PDB file of C-alpha atoms in Angstrom:
ATOM      1  CA  GLU Q1069      54.852 -26.497  66.011  1.00 66.00           C
ATOM      2  CA  ALA Q1070      52.961 -29.755  65.582  1.00 80.00           C
ATOM      3  CA  GLY Q1071      51.537 -30.401  62.152  1.00 92.00           C
ATOM      4  CA  VAL Q1072      48.154 -31.688  61.080  1.00 96.00           C
ATOM      5  CA  ALA Q1073      47.537 -35.100  62.631  1.00 96.00           C
ATOM      6  CA  GLN Q1074      45.425 -37.771  60.950  1.00 97.00           C
ATOM      7  CA  SER Q1075      44.449 -41.299  61.851  1.00 97.00           C
ATOM      8  CA  PRO Q1076      44.338 -44.052  60.902  1.00 97.00           C
ATOM      9  CA  ARG Q1077      47.089 -43.958  58.278  1.00 96.00           C
ATOM     10  CA  TYR Q1078      45.721 -47.014  56.508  1.00 97.00           C
ATOM     11  CA  LYS Q1079      42.363 -48.743  56.470  1.00 97.00           C
ATOM     12  CA  ILE Q1080      41.104 -51.711  54.467  1.00 98.00           C
ATOM     13  CA  ILE Q1081      37.387 -52.477  54.492  1.00 97.00           C
ATOM     14  CA  GLU Q1082      34.894 -54.349  52.383  1.00 97.00           C
ATOM     15  CA  LYS Q1083      32.273 -52.536  50.355  1.00 95.00           C
ATOM     16  CA  ARG Q1084      29.162 -51.565  52.252  1.00 96.00           C
ATOM     17  CA  GLN Q1085      31.124 -51.321  55.507  1.00 97.00           C
ATOM     18  CA  SER Q1086      31.669 -48.034  57.299  1.00 97.00           C
ATOM     19  CA  VAL Q1087      34.849 -46.158  58.168  1.00 98.00           C
ATOM     20  CA  ALA Q1088      35.763 -43.007  60.052  1.00 98.00           C
ATOM     21  CA  PHE Q1089      38.813 -40.779  59.782  1.00 98.00           C
ATOM     22  CA  TRP Q1090      40.021 -38.315  62.375  1.00 97.00           C
ATOM     23  CA  CYS Q1091      41.917 -35.061  61.974  1.00 97.00           C
ATOM     24  CA  ASN Q1092      43.501 -32.665  64.426  1.00 96.00           C
ATOM     25  CA  PRO Q1093      44.555 -29.423  62.713  1.00 95.00           C
ATOM     26  CA  ILE Q1094      47.408 -27.120  63.609  1.00 94.00           C
ATOM     27  CA  SER Q1095      46.644 -25.291  66.840  1.00 92.00           C
ATOM     28  CA  GLY Q1096      44.881 -22.006  66.189  1.00 89.00           C
ATOM     29  CA  HIS Q1097      43.938 -22.764  62.591  1.00 91.00           C
ATOM     30  CA  ALA Q1098      40.288 -21.880  62.186  1.00 89.00           C
ATOM     31  CA  THR Q1099      39.793 -23.383  58.747  1.00 91.00           C
ATOM     32  CA  LEU Q1100      39.817 -27.128  58.171  1.00 94.00           C
ATOM     33  CA  TYR Q1101      39.463 -29.000  54.890  1.00 95.00           C
ATOM     34  CA  TRP Q1102      38.924 -32.602  53.858  1.00 97.00           C
ATOM     35  CA  TYR Q1103      40.253 -33.549  50.440  1.00 96.00           C
ATOM     36  CA  GLN Q1104      39.924 -36.820  48.545  1.00 97.00           C
ATOM     37  CA  GLN Q1105      42.851 -37.857  46.366  1.00 95.00           C
ATOM     38  CA  ILE Q1106      42.217 -40.764  44.012  1.00 95.00           C
ATOM     39  CA  LEU Q1107      45.306 -42.423  42.555  1.00 91.00           C
ATOM     40  CA  GLY Q1108      46.623 -40.455  39.580  1.00 89.00           C
ATOM     41  CA  GLN Q1109      44.483 -37.409  40.323  1.00 92.00           C
ATOM     42  CA  GLY Q1110      44.921 -34.213  42.279  1.00 93.00           C
ATOM     43  CA  PRO Q1111      43.256 -33.614  45.627  1.00 94.00           C
ATOM     44  CA  LYS Q1112      39.571 -32.763  45.373  1.00 95.00           C
ATOM     45  CA  LEU Q1113      37.839 -30.717  48.075  1.00 94.00           C
ATOM     46  CA  LEU Q1114      35.088 -32.570  49.906  1.00 96.00           C
ATOM     47  CA  ILE Q1115      34.228 -30.143  52.683  1.00 95.00           C
ATOM     48  CA  GLN Q1116      35.536 -26.955  54.278  1.00 93.00           C
ATOM     49  CA  PHE Q1117      34.896 -25.816  57.856  1.00 93.00           C
ATOM     50  CA  GLN Q1118      35.417 -22.386  59.374  1.00 89.00           C
ATOM     51  CA  ASN Q1119      35.583 -23.011  63.113  1.00 87.00           C
ATOM     52  CA  ASN Q1120      32.687 -25.442  63.608  1.00 84.00           C
ATOM     53  CA  GLY Q1121      30.558 -24.197  60.713  1.00 91.00           C
ATOM     54  CA  VAL Q1122      30.456 -25.617  57.188  1.00 92.00           C
ATOM     55  CA  VAL Q1123      31.670 -23.189  54.516  1.00 90.00           C
ATOM     56  CA  ASP Q1124      31.313 -25.493  51.527  1.00 90.00           C
ATOM     57  CA  ASP Q1125      30.189 -29.104  51.221  1.00 93.00           C
ATOM     58  CA  SER Q1126      28.961 -28.937  47.641  1.00 91.00           C
ATOM     59  CA  GLN Q1127      31.235 -31.789  46.505  1.00 92.00           C
ATOM     60  CA  LEU Q1128      30.550 -34.083  49.447  1.00 95.00           C
ATOM     61  CA  PRO Q1129      28.470 -37.153  48.442  1.00 94.00           C
ATOM     62  CA  LYS Q1130      26.006 -36.631  51.239  1.00 94.00           C
ATOM     63  CA  ASP Q1131      24.206 -39.920  50.728  1.00 95.00           C
ATOM     64  CA  ARG Q1132      27.235 -41.737  52.116  1.00 96.00           C
ATOM     65  CA  PHE Q1133      29.734 -39.188  53.426  1.00 97.00           C
ATOM     66  CA  SER Q1134      29.384 -37.070  56.540  1.00 97.00           C
ATOM     67  CA  ALA Q1135      31.768 -34.818  58.419  1.00 97.00           C
ATOM     68  CA  GLU Q1136      31.663 -32.830  61.606  1.00 95.00           C
ATOM     69  CA  ARG Q1137      33.804 -30.455  63.597  1.00 94.00           C
ATOM     70  CA  LEU Q1138      31.786 -30.071  66.745  1.00 80.00           C
ATOM     71  CA  LYS Q1139      34.079 -27.964  68.926  1.00 85.00           C
ATOM     72  CA  GLY Q1140      35.853 -26.120  66.149  1.00 83.00           C
ATOM     73  CA  VAL Q1141      39.048 -28.131  66.548  1.00 91.00           C
ATOM     74  CA  ASP Q1142      39.123 -31.859  65.686  1.00 95.00           C
ATOM     75  CA  SER Q1143      37.120 -33.232  62.803  1.00 97.00           C
ATOM     76  CA  THR Q1144      35.872 -36.631  61.713  1.00 97.00           C
ATOM     77  CA  LEU Q1145      34.952 -37.787  58.219  1.00 98.00           C
ATOM     78  CA  LYS Q1146      32.707 -40.826  57.933  1.00 98.00           C
ATOM     79  CA  ILE Q1147      31.802 -42.995  54.975  1.00 98.00           C
ATOM     80  CA  GLN Q1148      28.810 -45.305  55.267  1.00 96.00           C
ATOM     81  CA  PRO Q1149      28.321 -47.474  53.294  1.00 96.00           C
ATOM     82  CA  ALA Q1150      31.618 -47.501  51.418  1.00 96.00           C
ATOM     83  CA  LYS Q1151      31.842 -48.187  47.690  1.00 96.00           C
ATOM     84  CA  LEU Q1152      34.778 -49.470  45.653  1.00 97.00           C
ATOM     85  CA  GLU Q1153      35.240 -46.011  44.114  1.00 96.00           C
ATOM     86  CA  ASP Q1154      35.843 -44.520  47.572  1.00 97.00           C
ATOM     87  CA  SER Q1155      39.321 -46.065  47.567  1.00 97.00           C
ATOM     88  CA  ALA Q1156      41.555 -43.017  47.900  1.00 97.00           C
ATOM     89  CA  VAL Q1157      43.754 -41.044  50.241  1.00 96.00           C
ATOM     90  CA  TYR Q1158      41.759 -38.713  52.465  1.00 98.00           C
ATOM     91  CA  LEU Q1159      43.755 -35.613  53.242  1.00 97.00           C
ATOM     92  CA  CYS Q1160      42.982 -33.204  56.015  1.00 97.00           C
ATOM     93  CA  ALA Q1161      44.371 -29.684  55.805  1.00 95.00           C
ATOM     94  CA  SER Q1162      44.150 -26.529  57.854  1.00 93.00           C
ATOM     95  CA  SER Q1163      44.901 -22.889  57.245  1.00 90.00           C
ATOM     96  CA  SER Q1164      45.173 -19.634  59.108  1.00 84.00           C
ATOM     97  CA  ARG Q1165      44.231 -16.102  58.096  1.00 74.00           C
ATOM     98  CA  ASP Q1166      47.664 -15.119  59.356  1.00 68.00           C
ATOM     99  CA  SER Q1167      49.473 -17.169  56.722  1.00 66.00           C
ATOM    100  CA  PRO Q1168      51.643 -14.870  54.578  1.00 58.00           C
ATOM    101  CA  ASN Q1169      50.799 -16.922  51.530  1.00 65.00           C
ATOM    102  CA  THR Q1170      47.262 -16.795  50.178  1.00 68.00           C
ATOM    103  CA  GLY Q1171      45.971 -20.284  49.655  1.00 71.00           C
ATOM    104  CA  GLU Q1172      48.696 -21.970  51.685  1.00 85.00           C
ATOM    105  CA  LEU Q1173      47.241 -25.050  53.292  1.00 91.00           C
ATOM    106  CA  PHE Q1174      49.007 -27.331  55.728  1.00 93.00           C
ATOM    107  CA  PHE Q1175      48.242 -30.961  54.966  1.00 95.00           C
ATOM    108  CA  GLY Q1176      48.371 -34.030  57.133  1.00 96.00           C
ATOM    109  CA  GLU Q1177      49.959 -37.257  55.905  1.00 96.00           C
ATOM    110  CA  GLY Q1178      46.592 -38.612  54.831  1.00 96.00           C
ATOM    111  CA  SER Q1179      44.516 -41.707  55.515  1.00 97.00           C
ATOM    112  CA  ARG Q1180      44.687 -44.306  52.771  1.00 97.00           C
ATOM    113  CA  LEU Q1181      41.433 -46.198  52.321  1.00 98.00           C
ATOM    114  CA  THR Q1182      41.153 -49.412  50.325  1.00 97.00           C
ATOM    115  CA  VAL Q1183      37.662 -50.742  49.695  1.00 97.00           C
ATOM    116  CA  LEU Q1184      37.543 -54.388  48.590  1.00 96.00           C
TER     117      LEU Q1184
ATOM    118  CA  ASP C 504      35.513 -30.408  33.923  1.00 69.00           C
ATOM    119  CA  GLN C 505      39.207 -30.035  34.727  1.00 81.00           C
ATOM    120  CA  GLN C 506      39.839 -26.391  35.444  1.00 93.00           C
ATOM    121  CA  VAL C 507      43.526 -26.966  36.197  1.00 96.00           C
ATOM    122  CA  LYS C 508      45.475 -29.298  33.945  1.00 96.00           C
ATOM    123  CA  GLN C 509      48.926 -30.775  34.137  1.00 97.00           C
ATOM    124  CA  ASN C 510      49.328 -32.639  30.895  1.00 92.00           C
ATOM    125  CA  SER C 511      52.641 -34.310  31.679  1.00 95.00           C
ATOM    126  CA  PRO C 512      52.220 -37.127  34.204  1.00 95.00           C
ATOM    127  CA  SER C 513      55.975 -37.561  34.500  1.00 97.00           C
ATOM    128  CA  LEU C 514      59.270 -35.841  33.793  1.00 97.00           C
ATOM    129  CA  SER C 515      62.854 -37.090  34.131  1.00 97.00           C
ATOM    130  CA  VAL C 516      65.770 -34.688  34.352  1.00 97.00           C
ATOM    131  CA  GLN C 517      69.479 -35.082  34.936  1.00 97.00           C
ATOM    132  CA  GLU C 518      70.874 -33.692  38.186  1.00 97.00           C
ATOM    133  CA  GLY C 519      72.118 -30.130  37.754  1.00 97.00           C
ATOM    134  CA  ARG C 520      69.908 -29.430  34.751  1.00 97.00           C
ATOM    135  CA  ILE C 521      66.717 -27.385  34.639  1.00 98.00           C
ATOM    136  CA  SER C 522      63.318 -28.928  35.377  1.00 98.00           C
ATOM    137  CA  ILE C 523      60.294 -27.251  33.820  1.00 98.00           C
ATOM    138  CA  LEU C 524      56.837 -28.283  34.957  1.00 98.00           C
ATOM    139  CA  ASN C 525      53.812 -26.908  33.161  1.00 98.00           C
ATOM    140  CA  CYS C 526      50.232 -26.146  34.133  1.00 98.00           C
ATOM    141  CA  ASP C 527      47.247 -24.784  32.241  1.00 97.00           C
ATOM    142  CA  TYR C 528      43.987 -23.422  33.594  1.00 97.00           C
ATOM    143  CA  THR C 529      40.638 -22.620  32.048  1.00 96.00           C
ATOM    144  CA  ASN C 530      38.853 -20.560  34.700  1.00 93.00           C
ATOM    145  CA  SER C 531      39.613 -16.883  34.071  1.00 93.00           C
ATOM    146  CA  MET C 532      38.455 -16.045  37.605  1.00 92.00           C
ATOM    147  CA  PHE C 533      41.566 -17.681  39.085  1.00 93.00           C
ATOM    148  CA  ASP C 534      43.948 -14.986  40.266  1.00 91.00           C
ATOM    149  CA  TYR C 535      46.324 -16.794  42.573  1.00 92.00           C
ATOM    150  CA  PHE C 536      48.372 -19.864  41.776  1.00 94.00           C
ATOM    151  CA  LEU C 537      50.406 -22.219  43.904  1.00 95.00           C
ATOM    152  CA  TRP C 538      52.722 -25.163  43.531  1.00 97.00           C
ATOM    153  CA  TYR C 539      52.732 -27.964  46.063  1.00 97.00           C
ATOM    154  CA  LYS C 540      55.263 -30.739  46.365  1.00 97.00           C
ATOM    155  CA  LYS C 541      54.404 -34.227  47.579  1.00 95.00           C
ATOM    156  CA  TYR C 542      56.691 -37.044  48.670  1.00 95.00           C
ATOM    157  CA  PRO C 543      55.342 -40.607  48.945  1.00 91.00           C
ATOM    158  CA  ALA C 544      53.280 -41.286  52.076  1.00 87.00           C
ATOM    159  CA  GLU C 545      53.320 -37.600  53.008  1.00 91.00           C
ATOM    160  CA  GLY C 546      50.846 -34.791  52.536  1.00 92.00           C
ATOM    161  CA  PRO C 547      51.466 -32.058  49.958  1.00 94.00           C
ATOM    162  CA  THR C 548      53.599 -29.131  51.152  1.00 95.00           C
ATOM    163  CA  PHE C 549      53.491 -25.590  49.854  1.00 94.00           C
ATOM    164  CA  LEU C 550      56.381 -24.661  47.589  1.00 96.00           C
ATOM    165  CA  ILE C 551      55.824 -21.312  45.889  1.00 95.00           C
ATOM    166  CA  SER C 552      52.967 -19.102  44.725  1.00 94.00           C
ATOM    167  CA  ILE C 553      52.234 -16.222  42.390  1.00 94.00           C
ATOM    168  CA  SER C 554      49.547 -13.594  42.171  1.00 92.00           C
ATOM    169  CA  SER C 555      48.016 -12.674  38.837  1.00 92.00           C
ATOM    170  CA  ILE C 556      49.407  -9.151  39.176  1.00 93.00           C
ATOM    171  CA  LYS C 557      52.879 -10.582  38.644  1.00 94.00           C
ATOM    172  CA  ASP C 558      54.383 -12.638  35.869  1.00 95.00           C
ATOM    173  CA  LYS C 559      57.280 -14.086  37.825  1.00 97.00           C
ATOM    174  CA  ASN C 560      58.105 -15.070  41.383  1.00 96.00           C
ATOM    175  CA  GLU C 561      61.414 -16.482  42.501  1.00 97.00           C
ATOM    176  CA  ASP C 562      62.462 -18.309  45.651  1.00 95.00           C
ATOM    177  CA  GLY C 563      65.940 -19.756  45.620  1.00 97.00           C
ATOM    178  CA  ARG C 564      66.148 -22.492  43.001  1.00 97.00           C
ATOM    179  CA  PHE C 565      62.417 -22.263  42.278  1.00 98.00           C
ATOM    180  CA  THR C 566      60.805 -19.782  39.888  1.00 98.00           C
ATOM    181  CA  VAL C 567      57.191 -19.669  38.816  1.00 98.00           C
ATOM    182  CA  PHE C 568      56.178 -17.903  35.614  1.00 98.00           C
ATOM    183  CA  LEU C 569      52.626 -16.854  34.814  1.00 98.00           C
ATOM    184  CA  ASN C 570      51.280 -16.090  31.333  1.00 97.00           C
ATOM    185  CA  LYS C 571      47.753 -14.817  31.899  1.00 95.00           C
ATOM    186  CA  SER C 572      46.867 -14.408  28.252  1.00 95.00           C
ATOM    187  CA  ALA C 573      47.722 -18.059  27.613  1.00 96.00           C
ATOM    188  CA  LYS C 574      46.301 -19.184  30.974  1.00 97.00           C
ATOM    189  CA  HIS C 575      49.559 -21.003  31.550  1.00 97.00           C
ATOM    190  CA  LEU C 576      52.059 -21.211  34.353  1.00 97.00           C
ATOM    191  CA  SER C 577      55.306 -23.057  34.753  1.00 98.00           C
ATOM    192  CA  LEU C 578      57.653 -23.991  37.564  1.00 98.00           C
ATOM    193  CA  HIS C 579      61.373 -23.899  36.889  1.00 98.00           C
ATOM    194  CA  ILE C 580      63.818 -25.675  39.174  1.00 98.00           C
ATOM    195  CA  VAL C 581      67.462 -24.773  38.631  1.00 97.00           C
ATOM    196  CA  PRO C 582      69.644 -26.658  39.308  1.00 97.00           C
ATOM    197  CA  SER C 583      67.643 -29.818  39.849  1.00 98.00           C
ATOM    198  CA  GLN C 584      68.689 -32.082  42.713  1.00 97.00           C
ATOM    199  CA  PRO C 585      67.805 -35.721  43.458  1.00 96.00           C
ATOM    200  CA  GLY C 586      65.903 -34.549  46.554  1.00 96.00           C
ATOM    201  CA  ASP C 587      63.548 -32.661  44.250  1.00 97.00           C
ATOM    202  CA  SER C 588      62.153 -35.984  43.025  1.00 98.00           C
ATOM    203  CA  ALA C 589      58.487 -35.820  44.031  1.00 97.00           C
ATOM    204  CA  VAL C 590      55.008 -35.209  42.632  1.00 97.00           C
ATOM    205  CA  TYR C 591      54.362 -31.544  41.926  1.00 98.00           C
ATOM    206  CA  PHE C 592      50.800 -30.233  41.987  1.00 97.00           C
ATOM    207  CA  CYS C 593      49.696 -26.986  40.457  1.00 97.00           C
ATOM    208  CA  ALA C 594      46.764 -25.321  42.236  1.00 95.00           C
ATOM    209  CA  ALA C 595      44.650 -22.243  41.635  1.00 94.00           C
ATOM    210  CA  THR C 596      42.242 -20.150  43.618  1.00 90.00           C
ATOM    211  CA  VAL C 597      40.176 -17.001  43.515  1.00 87.00           C
ATOM    212  CA  SER C 598      41.296 -14.450  46.105  1.00 78.00           C
ATOM    213  CA  GLY C 599      38.746 -14.160  48.828  1.00 69.00           C
ATOM    214  CA  SER C 600      37.195 -17.515  47.965  1.00 63.00           C
ATOM    215  CA  ALA C 601      37.813 -18.851  51.440  1.00 62.00           C
ATOM    216  CA  ARG C 602      41.119 -20.259  50.199  1.00 65.00           C
ATOM    217  CA  GLN C 603      39.539 -23.056  48.176  1.00 81.00           C
ATOM    218  CA  LEU C 604      42.125 -24.596  45.921  1.00 90.00           C
ATOM    219  CA  THR C 605      41.567 -26.436  42.659  1.00 92.00           C
ATOM    220  CA  PHE C 606      44.409 -28.859  41.988  1.00 95.00           C
ATOM    221  CA  GLY C 607      45.851 -30.316  38.832  1.00 96.00           C
ATOM    222  CA  SER C 608      46.551 -34.021  38.558  1.00 96.00           C
ATOM    223  CA  GLY C 609      50.252 -33.676  39.304  1.00 96.00           C
ATOM    224  CA  THR C 610      53.564 -34.334  37.568  1.00 97.00           C
ATOM    225  CA  GLN C 611      56.014 -36.901  38.897  1.00 97.00           C
ATOM    226  CA  LEU C 612      59.493 -35.389  38.671  1.00 98.00           C
ATOM    227  CA  THR C 613      62.465 -37.735  38.794  1.00 98.00           C
ATOM    228  CA  VAL C 614      65.904 -36.182  39.042  1.00 97.00           C
ATOM    229  CA  LEU C 615      68.557 -38.667  37.993  1.00 96.00           C
ATOM    230  CA  PRO C 616      71.968 -38.550  39.693  1.00 91.00           C
TER     231      PRO C 616
END
């Protein structure tokens, strides 16, 4: 079974530029999450989708961050304009109601963003 | 407001000995707890979990203990192996909360050969 795919793995941009990250979850997983992990901290939830609807985006800085999951499969996370403090690893995860373990998420390898 | 805390950023243990990683939480609504393991340049992977109706869950070399009154959980790894060297994240959730996890800041475990 293929895992969660993310791209690009690494991105370096200057502040005020824009960037987009892509995620393809595990096939059949209805729930998709974007997490932000700043160095030395744990992952922090940015947004959660159930199919193509938003479940929770309360911690998404909506003045600069946007995310969509138009067909209920792939998702993109965009940052525009980027700030220095956006430097982090952006982790995409997916989950299935059929998972035997409550709360078990399957994470991608992450997209590391450096804002200069 | 850190609802899940891992106060030890790092831990070094000799191979074959026990590793004990600790986690504290403040939100009394949390009723399900998980440990994730993360290697460099990889995403976190699920390791073991425990429901608040239990005080212990064991899976091979890994055991998680939960002390609800102290709002404290710990992960025991016995015996520790060099391949266990990774960052371990504690996470908590409220059952039925659409599986939203709150993570601690992680503990870097180094198992010395």
